[in-house]
XYZ file of C-alpha atoms in Angstrom:
717
model
C 18.109 34.235 39.734
C 14.535 35.322 39.025
C 11.995 33.075 37.332
C 14.339 30.102 36.951
C 11.381 27.790 37.539
C 10.037 28.769 34.098
C 12.754 26.926 32.212
C 12.034 23.667 30.418
C 14.656 20.887 30.269
C 17.016 21.536 27.358
C 18.409 19.191 24.763
C 22.114 18.446 24.914
C 24.604 20.430 22.863
C 26.539 23.714 23.040
C 23.754 25.763 21.411
C 21.163 24.387 23.831
C 23.443 25.137 26.782
C 24.012 28.695 25.549
C 20.262 29.193 25.083
C 19.606 28.128 28.688
C 22.406 30.344 29.972
C 21.030 33.338 28.053
C 17.519 32.705 29.356
C 18.780 32.620 32.938
C 20.708 35.849 32.450
C 17.821 37.637 30.756
C 15.275 36.556 33.370
C 17.636 37.756 36.083
C 18.266 41.142 34.472
C 14.597 41.640 33.546
C 13.720 41.032 37.196
C 16.321 43.610 38.298
C 15.062 46.131 35.719
C 11.285 45.722 35.751
C 10.657 44.524 39.306
C 13.423 45.821 41.554
C 14.147 49.061 39.597
C 17.819 48.359 40.213
C 19.379 47.318 36.878
C 22.866 45.825 36.910
C 23.632 46.314 33.205
C 22.814 49.049 30.664
C 19.968 48.600 28.183
C 22.395 48.062 25.310
C 23.937 45.022 27.029
C 20.487 43.529 27.717
C 19.525 44.114 24.071
C 22.717 42.370 22.910
C 21.945 39.261 25.020
C 18.318 39.315 23.859
C 19.321 39.468 20.179
C 21.743 36.576 20.663
C 18.945 34.465 22.164
C 16.563 35.419 19.349
C 19.133 34.360 16.751
C 19.772 31.006 18.441
C 16.053 30.239 18.767
C 15.510 31.178 15.115
C 18.335 28.846 14.087
C 17.073 26.034 16.377
C 13.229 26.189 16.577
C 13.229 22.948 18.569
C 14.785 24.903 21.485
C 11.967 27.483 21.635
C 10.031 27.422 24.946
C 6.847 29.301 26.015
C 8.694 30.664 29.058
C 11.565 32.122 27.054
C 12.172 35.887 27.474
C 11.640 36.236 23.719
C 8.039 35.060 24.227
C 7.296 37.410 27.111
C 7.199 41.167 27.635
C 9.453 41.012 30.695
C 8.972 41.636 34.404
C 6.215 40.516 36.718
C 3.925 42.112 39.252
C 5.458 42.797 42.666
C 3.921 40.841 45.523
C 3.523 43.963 47.651
C 1.075 45.552 45.178
C -2.294 44.159 44.156
C -2.273 42.451 40.770
C -4.150 43.925 37.820
C -4.954 41.749 34.816
C -4.899 43.886 31.697
C -8.091 43.684 29.647
C -5.903 44.311 26.579
C -2.324 42.970 26.909
C 0.455 45.571 27.083
C 2.826 44.165 24.482
C 6.287 45.471 23.688
C 7.589 46.654 20.307
C 10.028 45.035 17.941
C 13.320 46.923 18.147
C 15.430 48.028 15.197
C 18.918 48.211 16.695
C 20.466 49.409 13.423
C 20.910 53.062 14.352
C 21.350 54.138 10.726
C 18.675 54.928 8.126
C 18.290 51.271 7.157
C 16.265 50.678 10.328
C 13.390 52.787 8.958
C 13.774 51.360 5.460
C 13.624 47.768 6.738
C 10.405 48.432 8.656
C 8.748 50.141 5.684
C 9.757 47.262 3.405
C 8.286 44.679 5.834
C 4.993 46.564 6.113
C 4.637 46.907 2.347
C 5.486 43.244 1.862
C 2.882 42.142 4.464
C 0.255 44.312 2.781
C 1.271 43.066 -0.703
C 1.971 46.603 -1.939
C 3.903 47.121 -5.161
C 6.440 49.788 -6.063
C 3.728 51.703 -7.922
C 1.492 51.982 -4.835
C 1.698 55.293 -2.907
C 3.942 55.608 0.175
C 2.614 54.136 3.417
C 1.438 56.723 5.956
C 2.999 56.431 9.417
C 2.970 58.263 12.720
C 6.462 58.919 14.118
C 6.803 59.383 17.883
C 9.488 59.539 20.565
C 10.567 56.394 22.403
C 10.562 57.539 26.023
C 12.940 56.095 28.588
C 10.466 55.679 31.426
C 7.890 53.280 32.841
C 4.884 52.136 30.786
C 1.553 52.856 32.495
C -2.111 51.962 31.928
C -4.630 54.519 33.261
C -8.227 53.323 33.559
C -11.093 55.846 33.625
C -14.719 55.001 34.300
C -17.315 57.714 33.717
C -14.394 60.142 33.255
C -12.802 59.421 36.656
C -9.405 57.781 37.199
C -10.126 54.517 39.002
C -6.908 52.563 38.464
C -3.297 52.922 37.344
C -1.292 49.786 36.577
C 2.256 49.046 35.413
C 2.980 46.850 32.401
C 4.258 43.962 34.550
C 4.630 40.908 32.317
C 2.216 42.330 29.765
C -0.697 40.266 31.043
C -0.620 41.199 34.747
C 0.693 44.445 36.211
C 0.823 46.195 39.581
C -1.843 48.493 40.973
C -0.023 51.791 41.683
C -3.079 54.045 41.620
C -2.319 55.977 44.809
C 1.170 56.889 43.625
C 0.057 57.908 40.135
C -2.550 60.223 41.666
C 0.401 62.370 42.808
C 1.570 62.961 39.206
C 0.361 66.407 38.192
C 0.132 65.633 34.467
C -2.234 62.696 34.992
C -5.859 63.960 34.954
C -7.914 62.646 37.864
C -11.218 63.740 36.319
C -11.914 64.250 32.639
C -14.157 67.297 32.373
C -17.026 67.847 29.987
C -15.463 70.819 28.175
C -12.779 69.911 25.616
C -10.406 72.184 23.667
C -10.318 71.948 19.888
C -8.088 69.359 18.251
C -4.591 70.286 17.107
C -4.474 70.236 13.314
C -0.737 71.036 13.203
C 0.579 68.067 11.226
C -2.680 66.324 10.341
C -3.397 65.971 6.622
C -6.909 65.531 5.361
C -6.442 61.766 5.292
C -6.283 61.546 9.078
C -9.987 62.137 9.373
C -9.629 64.472 12.384
C -12.442 66.866 13.202
C -12.567 70.140 15.096
C -15.150 68.877 17.588
C -13.793 66.953 20.579
C -15.329 63.531 21.056
C -17.146 62.782 24.318
C -15.203 60.735 26.860
C -16.383 57.088 26.659
C -17.736 55.302 29.774
C -14.637 53.054 29.871
C -11.311 54.494 28.752
C -7.827 53.055 29.275
C -5.047 55.447 28.291
C -1.532 54.138 27.883
C 1.620 56.168 28.145
C 4.925 56.682 29.890
C 5.739 57.877 33.384
C 9.102 59.628 33.231
C 11.250 62.153 35.051
C 12.614 65.313 33.448
C 16.393 65.712 33.553
C 16.278 68.919 35.611
C 13.910 67.283 38.117
C 16.227 64.262 38.257
C 19.277 66.412 39.004
C 17.378 68.278 41.721
C 16.205 64.965 43.245
C 19.748 63.568 43.338
C 21.012 66.805 44.895
C 18.427 66.417 47.682
C 19.386 62.751 48.111
C 23.060 63.702 48.500
C 22.211 66.418 51.030
C 20.341 63.842 53.105
C 23.134 61.324 52.788
C 20.803 58.951 50.929
C 21.311 56.792 47.826
C 21.377 58.654 44.514
C 19.817 57.317 41.322
C 21.734 56.185 38.241
C 19.360 57.710 35.687
C 15.919 59.354 35.401
C 14.221 56.101 34.330
C 15.469 54.315 37.434
C 14.342 57.207 39.647
C 10.883 57.343 38.044
C 10.306 53.595 38.379
C 11.388 53.698 42.017
C 8.973 56.528 42.747
C 6.044 54.694 41.123
C 6.701 51.631 43.297
C 6.901 53.482 46.623
C 4.603 51.981 49.234
C 4.034 55.433 50.750
C 2.267 57.814 48.303
C 3.711 60.781 50.235
C 7.218 59.665 49.289
C 6.114 59.200 45.677
C 4.607 62.685 45.714
C 7.974 64.186 46.702
C 9.575 62.785 43.565
C 8.749 64.897 40.491
C 7.160 62.673 37.838
C 5.661 63.515 34.445
C 3.486 61.667 31.921
C 3.018 61.397 28.152
C 0.113 59.520 26.552
C 0.642 57.499 23.364
C -2.159 54.935 23.006
C -5.228 53.134 24.305
C -6.037 49.906 26.087
C -9.648 48.859 26.689
C -12.222 51.368 25.420
C -16.011 51.225 25.172
C -16.704 49.891 21.648
C -18.031 52.297 19.028
C -21.218 50.226 18.782
C -21.875 51.015 22.459
C -21.154 54.740 22.235
C -17.361 54.684 22.280
C -15.093 56.589 19.859
C -14.541 55.359 16.302
C -11.075 56.413 15.178
C -9.771 55.995 11.649
C -6.122 56.787 12.375
C -3.626 56.665 15.203
C -2.899 60.370 14.742
C -6.580 61.191 15.246
C -6.505 59.067 18.403
C -3.544 61.054 19.781
C -5.179 64.390 19.032
C -8.338 63.223 20.780
C -6.280 62.278 23.843
C -4.979 65.856 23.861
C -8.533 67.177 23.649
C -9.432 65.046 26.688
C -6.649 66.655 28.728
C -3.745 64.213 28.352
C -0.226 65.451 27.528
C 1.017 64.188 24.158
C 4.613 64.871 23.062
C 4.865 67.833 20.689
C 7.289 65.915 18.460
C 4.608 63.513 17.147
C 4.539 63.747 13.359
C 2.921 62.115 10.331
C 5.452 60.667 7.865
C 4.882 59.473 4.307
C 7.031 56.435 3.514
C 10.571 55.465 4.469
C 12.120 58.746 3.301
C 10.197 60.816 5.837
C 10.766 58.234 8.574
C 14.507 58.525 7.958
C 14.305 62.329 8.054
C 12.396 62.156 11.360
C 14.943 59.767 12.897
C 17.823 62.049 11.862
C 16.050 65.227 13.023
C 15.197 63.859 16.467
C 18.707 62.399 16.741
C 20.202 65.872 16.266
C 17.827 67.378 18.848
C 17.950 64.469 21.285
C 20.181 66.199 23.824
C 18.101 69.394 23.714
C 15.015 67.553 24.939
C 14.299 68.023 28.643
C 13.784 64.263 29.100
C 15.559 61.075 28.067
C 14.643 59.102 24.959
C 16.484 56.129 23.481
C 14.951 56.153 20.015
C 11.812 56.847 18.017
C 8.716 54.751 17.272
C 7.047 54.262 13.893
C 3.399 53.158 13.671
C 1.179 52.524 10.671
C -1.305 55.382 10.874
C -4.542 53.775 9.640
C -6.055 51.576 12.332
C -7.727 49.294 9.783
C -4.291 48.496 8.359
C -2.938 47.917 11.878
C -5.672 45.334 12.381
C -4.896 43.732 9.019
C -1.178 43.469 9.861
C -1.859 41.983 13.303
C 0.765 40.603 15.701
C 3.611 38.119 15.796
C 4.249 36.436 19.182
C 4.832 39.386 21.522
C 5.023 42.246 19.028
C 2.706 44.144 16.648
C 3.689 43.963 12.972
C 2.461 47.526 12.450
C 4.937 49.270 14.793
C 8.648 49.284 15.525
C 11.047 51.065 17.878
C 14.088 52.479 16.044
C 16.855 53.076 18.549
C 19.614 55.677 18.701
C 23.213 54.823 19.622
C 23.248 53.653 23.234
C 24.276 56.308 25.762
C 25.353 53.655 28.262
C 27.616 50.662 27.669
C 29.717 48.167 29.619
C 33.512 48.213 29.499
C 36.551 47.526 31.689
C 38.732 49.946 33.680
C 42.330 49.432 32.488
C 43.792 52.062 34.799
C 43.058 55.212 36.812
C 45.235 58.253 36.112
C 45.177 61.751 37.578
C 45.038 64.772 35.253
C 46.010 68.316 36.239
C 43.873 71.203 34.975
C 44.780 74.840 34.372
C 43.628 75.837 37.899
C 45.654 72.984 39.408
C 42.625 70.759 39.988
C 43.537 67.063 40.138
C 40.926 64.904 38.376
C 40.975 61.095 38.438
C 40.301 59.679 34.960
C 39.445 56.065 34.138
C 41.360 54.613 31.189
C 38.928 52.224 29.530
C 38.912 49.352 27.118
C 37.576 51.084 23.958
C 33.763 51.039 23.784
C 31.295 52.585 21.302
C 28.834 54.709 23.280
C 26.814 57.818 22.464
C 27.910 57.597 18.832
C 31.695 57.665 19.430
C 34.435 55.323 20.640
C 35.275 56.176 24.249
C 38.598 55.307 25.919
C 38.541 57.715 28.898
C 35.869 58.711 31.417
C 35.972 61.266 34.203
C 35.693 60.110 37.813
C 35.310 63.739 39.014
C 37.078 63.585 42.396
C 38.149 61.263 45.204
C 34.744 61.368 46.915
C 33.008 60.209 43.715
C 35.535 57.397 43.195
C 34.954 56.224 46.762
C 31.178 56.553 46.527
C 31.037 54.487 43.329
C 33.960 52.295 44.477
C 35.626 52.253 41.062
C 38.772 50.100 40.872
C 41.216 49.030 38.187
C 39.907 45.837 36.580
C 36.247 46.645 37.287
C 33.490 46.173 34.737
C 31.696 49.530 34.681
C 28.743 51.293 33.069
C 29.954 54.261 31.020
C 27.562 57.003 29.946
C 28.009 59.609 27.227
C 25.182 61.884 26.082
C 25.703 64.558 23.429
C 28.849 66.577 24.040
C 28.963 65.707 27.738
C 32.299 64.257 28.916
C 31.937 60.471 29.327
C 31.591 59.347 32.939
C 31.457 56.130 34.914
C 27.969 55.874 36.414
C 28.155 52.465 38.058
C 30.188 49.349 38.796
C 29.299 45.654 38.500
C 30.949 44.422 41.723
C 30.141 40.772 41.005
C 32.571 40.927 38.061
C 35.415 42.497 40.087
C 38.817 40.717 40.114
C 39.688 39.523 43.643
C 42.900 41.616 43.802
C 41.417 44.942 42.557
C 43.076 47.720 44.655
C 41.150 50.592 46.266
C 41.993 53.924 44.601
C 43.583 56.731 46.642
C 44.455 60.240 45.451
C 48.186 61.072 45.313
C 49.611 63.545 47.841
C 51.889 65.009 45.174
C 51.129 66.487 41.778
C 51.780 63.750 39.195
C 53.244 66.353 36.804
C 55.545 68.579 38.855
C 55.789 66.836 42.247
C 54.437 69.817 44.205
C 52.189 69.110 47.188
C 48.577 68.247 46.342
C 46.318 70.108 48.764
C 42.622 69.664 49.551
C 41.242 72.884 50.975
C 38.702 72.752 53.780
C 35.169 72.332 52.436
C 36.454 71.487 48.933
C 35.863 68.218 47.079
C 38.949 68.634 44.874
C 42.694 68.323 45.411
C 44.819 71.006 43.767
C 48.472 71.218 42.796
C 50.217 73.987 44.731
C 52.863 74.489 42.020
C 51.071 77.236 40.069
C 52.850 78.244 36.839
C 55.825 76.161 38.016
C 53.668 73.163 37.040
C 53.901 72.569 33.289
C 50.376 71.088 33.170
C 48.906 74.291 34.570
C 51.110 76.317 32.268
C 49.852 74.452 29.217
C 46.213 74.730 30.203
C 46.581 78.414 31.132
C 48.052 79.168 27.684
C 45.334 77.182 25.861
C 42.640 78.943 27.915
C 44.133 82.374 27.160
C 44.196 81.672 23.413
C 40.738 80.112 23.047
C 38.025 81.609 20.828
C 36.012 83.226 23.632
C 39.148 84.717 25.244
C 41.802 86.624 23.244
C 41.527 84.117 20.330
C 44.885 83.065 18.914
C 44.000 81.065 15.810
C 46.101 77.922 15.329
C 47.300 77.754 18.942
C 46.268 74.156 19.595
C 47.133 71.560 22.200
C 49.868 69.942 20.119
C 51.714 73.233 19.535
C 51.414 74.294 23.193
C 52.775 70.908 24.310
C 55.871 71.452 22.159
C 56.366 75.069 23.242
C 56.158 74.240 26.961
C 57.995 70.892 26.851
C 60.958 72.425 24.997
C 61.095 75.388 27.406
C 60.328 77.987 24.722
C 57.366 79.283 26.770
C 57.154 79.510 30.556
C 54.612 82.350 30.975
C 51.797 83.932 28.973
C 53.879 86.938 27.827
C 56.388 84.516 26.274
C 53.740 83.867 23.595
C 54.249 87.375 22.233
C 58.025 86.965 22.187
C 57.769 84.081 19.722
C 59.390 84.605 16.345
C 59.679 82.624 13.149
C 63.046 81.219 14.190
C 61.820 79.634 17.430
C 58.676 78.310 15.754
C 60.521 76.788 12.788
C 62.777 74.940 15.249
C 59.776 72.889 16.388
C 58.983 69.455 14.973
C 56.870 69.412 11.800
C 56.503 73.195 11.676
C 56.394 74.448 8.079
C 57.203 78.005 6.992
C 53.580 78.849 6.185
C 52.278 77.443 9.492
C 54.870 79.393 11.475
C 53.979 82.604 9.615
C 50.268 82.024 10.317
C 50.960 81.682 14.047
C 52.995 84.902 14.120
C 50.182 86.747 12.312
C 47.536 85.284 14.641
C 49.538 86.430 17.685
C 49.820 89.924 16.237
C 46.069 90.038 15.540
C 45.217 88.859 19.069
C 47.001 91.838 20.631
C 43.859 93.913 20.090
C 41.088 92.503 22.292
C 38.397 93.620 24.761
C 38.540 93.911 28.539
C 35.992 91.100 29.148
C 37.927 88.730 26.844
C 41.240 89.654 28.470
C 39.854 89.160 31.993
C 38.353 85.810 31.036
C 41.629 84.776 29.374
C 43.649 85.381 32.534
C 42.067 82.235 33.955
C 41.027 83.649 37.333
C 39.331 80.871 39.247
C 35.502 81.115 39.226
C 35.579 83.939 36.620
C 33.737 82.821 33.510
C 32.644 84.887 30.516
C 29.562 86.359 32.205
C 31.494 87.388 35.323
C 34.288 88.914 33.220
C 31.702 90.986 31.313
C 30.028 92.067 34.562
C 33.381 93.212 36.007
C 34.239 95.139 32.851
C 30.831 96.805 32.724
C 30.943 97.750 36.415
C 34.512 99.096 36.659
C 35.235 100.039 33.044
C 39.038 99.717 33.378
C 41.397 96.918 34.400
C 43.427 99.253 36.635
C 40.264 100.001 38.597
C 39.771 96.286 39.269
C 43.430 95.712 40.153
C 43.473 98.824 42.359
C 40.690 97.641 44.640
C 43.173 95.800 46.879
C 44.743 99.125 47.890
C 41.462 100.753 48.936
C 40.292 101.182 52.519
C 36.976 99.385 51.986
C 37.239 95.573 52.200
C 38.059 94.465 48.621
C 35.624 91.545 48.689
C 32.776 93.943 49.563
C 33.594 96.267 46.625
C 33.830 93.354 44.210
C 30.622 91.801 45.526
C 28.753 94.948 44.422
C 29.092 93.617 40.860
C 26.237 91.610 39.340
C 27.155 87.913 39.122
C 29.898 88.227 41.785
C 29.331 86.612 45.168
C 31.660 86.347 48.196
C 33.566 83.281 46.892
C 34.140 84.800 43.435
C 35.094 88.156 44.968
C 37.684 86.483 47.193
C 39.102 84.602 44.208
C 39.498 87.826 42.162
C 41.041 89.608 45.145
C 43.513 86.753 45.758
C 44.511 86.613 42.088
C 45.416 90.286 41.793
C 47.106 90.298 45.212
C 49.760 87.934 43.865
C 52.764 89.911 42.560
C 53.492 87.378 39.809
C 49.942 87.766 38.414
C 50.269 91.554 38.328
C 53.643 91.072 36.639
C 52.019 88.906 33.936
C 49.495 91.685 33.182
C 52.237 94.333 32.974
C 54.433 92.162 30.749
C 51.487 91.505 28.399
C 50.995 95.268 28.174
C 54.701 95.710 27.454
C 54.400 93.131 24.651
C 51.755 95.311 22.982
C 48.562 93.580 24.165
C 45.779 96.170 24.470
C 42.082 95.985 25.250
C 39.174 98.359 24.793
C 38.074 100.015 27.998
C 35.189 102.297 28.867
C 33.746 104.434 31.606
C 32.109 102.431 34.409
C 28.716 101.180 33.305
C 26.908 102.853 36.207
C 26.266 105.810 33.919
C 25.151 103.625 31.011
C 21.540 102.469 30.542
C 20.854 98.890 31.686
C 17.284 98.201 30.505
C 17.606 94.427 31.014
C 19.075 94.499 34.525
C 17.699 91.632 36.616
C 16.256 89.795 33.591
C 17.252 86.262 32.584
C 17.063 85.146 28.950
C 17.274 81.803 27.175
C 18.095 81.771 23.427
C 16.796 79.081 21.071
C 16.538 78.683 17.295
C 18.100 80.736 14.490
C 17.588 84.520 14.609
C 17.098 86.534 11.378
C 20.197 88.760 11.605
C 21.957 88.112 14.919
C 24.082 85.097 15.816
C 23.491 83.607 19.262
C 26.795 85.054 20.476
C 25.835 88.517 19.212
C 22.431 88.317 20.906
C 24.082 87.136 24.122
C 26.553 90.043 24.025
C 23.735 92.573 23.517
C 21.697 91.154 26.391
C 24.637 91.070 28.795
C 25.748 94.576 27.784
C 22.268 95.782 28.766
C 22.507 94.143 32.192
C 20.689 90.897 31.440
C 21.854 87.326 31.953
C 21.741 84.437 29.473
C 21.009 80.958 30.828
C 21.144 77.581 29.104
C 17.785 76.151 30.174
C 14.255 77.398 30.760
C 12.891 77.493 34.311
C 10.279 79.402 36.276
C 12.970 82.033 36.955
C 13.428 82.744 33.233
C 12.191 86.214 32.260
C 12.143 85.771 28.468
C 12.873 83.148 25.830
C 14.370 84.646 22.656
C 13.155 82.328 19.882
C 14.137 82.144 16.241
C 13.423 79.751 13.390
C 13.386 76.015 14.218
C 13.193 76.658 17.953
C 13.174 73.341 19.800
C 12.199 71.996 23.197
C 13.180 75.215 24.994
C 10.317 77.009 23.261
C 7.913 74.222 24.240
C 9.138 74.431 27.834
C 8.609 78.223 27.822
C 5.027 77.788 26.646
C 4.462 75.103 29.269
C 5.680 77.470 32.036
C 3.979 80.556 30.512
C 7.347 82.318 30.083
C 7.245 85.332 27.736
C 8.612 84.565 24.246
C 10.345 87.266 22.174
C 11.537 87.405 18.576
C 14.594 89.385 17.493
C 12.583 92.557 16.797
C 11.042 92.462 20.265
C 14.484 92.048 21.853
C 15.826 95.073 19.973
C 12.792 97.062 21.112
C 13.500 96.069 24.732
C 17.120 97.147 24.363
C 15.950 100.598 23.261
C 13.567 100.939 26.218
C 14.838 103.331 28.947
C 15.906 101.502 32.146
């Protein structure tokens, strides 16, 4: 255990014993997190232990010790780096763990109480910022030149990581003499900002966060896997590990970024340094000196606007290109910050207001294998219920056998579960020290758990697949649900519960059986009312008229998503032309690979699908049941002004929905991607565009509005 020598002898009693136990645990986990960059538990679990210790020390002041984790920032300088004593301590913030609006209200009430403000006084002015999930950093500049970069360490002493931070592109090495004008975007007159950039002071310490973007993190882990090296649990862990590399070349290979949010030591105003009135003015000046400051910084008047900010960022959290775990509120006027002062290890004038944790600890109750519509066998961990990412989670994907083996997940294990946004929950790590001694090693079954057919792992594939095809009821169910979904032929009311009944009772065995359903067979099902049965019949009738791309997508051909289905329809025009390729003299895969968005693997999958007699029979039976789709002449004769262009859509457009805009772009030969990169041709931006617009501006990607898109569509190819 780290730092156990800091503990004072404790008084007898159960509370005293629990206090000592908590201190030992917290010192150990702080050492793993801050020093070794190898945390064993998620942040939420550490926060829970920390709050328990705080409560016990508040209830028993006689147990309080100077070496307690509640009296320290956490972490210490590594022995392998030179120590740096901070001229101004790098303290941590008080944390509001109440993820609801009351967190902002409580902070505002405390500030007003400390300042003796009454209900008739105007709202307090705050600055609201993002709470980054990275590594705090102090950058020291002398005469405008970066001379030192140091980690937070224990708040008093950090580590000198200057050589590694020099590799971070967003950290200025030299602050030039020419400054851009200040950003007046959110600054009211009361901020005191000016349009003339202040000169850089002789001594300037800028504080901020070293972090790793999510896309950079995924690319780094992909490279690590290719090399057979250890992958990282999360971007924060990867960033901290890069900062503490002994070889700057290794650090330089790991893509790091930086945001500035405050100051340390600065030449006093009396000696020619800057004299700021507000924190917002300070941030804008940092921007004018060349430091990146998050675009989401905002001035807020009183608790109401703090609450609105917390809710707004919470909704957009998963759209950000980097991880955050909350927001930060700071009293804007620096004179009031000074008046409020500090308590122990925390400023009274600032607070971190967290979001629901995206990682939590829980226990694996069992590991089951699910069968998907393509026959893929996926191991799924059944979990003791845990609240994570804003919902209660009881299942988490384990992806495939290789991932289970790599993470060594076993029944009975205590695991870290992560859920962010709408992403399927997954197990990201195991705490092996908590493993039961008899926990068995997981192995994939050699038979499908649903139909008993052989489970086969093809050469070069990570996944096992059931060989039963439509004989397997699990694949049948998923194939029917896929066919009836909104982006396919769209059969309203055809949900999982109804499909389960239809397949389990033998009413449906193939897709065409859907269109043979009548009121009698539907009313025979459990809990099926007359009106519900009539609605299903009408929805089936309506779905008979569809489009070729929707029909192709609905067939569930492996590797054929919506974009590929549209590309096939545009290229060939008719389904018979696609199905007839197998009879041609030219190799079918070569003909199919002529289509945009179709490579050799996808072409082979399409060819294999339509080679199977039972798949052709399904298409013919659907036709016989009255299912039709709009067809057209091959798109070779049609204009394709956006061919080769990649678009990203963000915000709300004036007249088009996102789906309508996507359809127009793809019909004109363009592609629509989900994230902005250097390969993006255009970003189509509407009202309330978020981080994708900011990323486009950062990468100098062309930004279009709806009118400009329509003009492009009318431009000859």
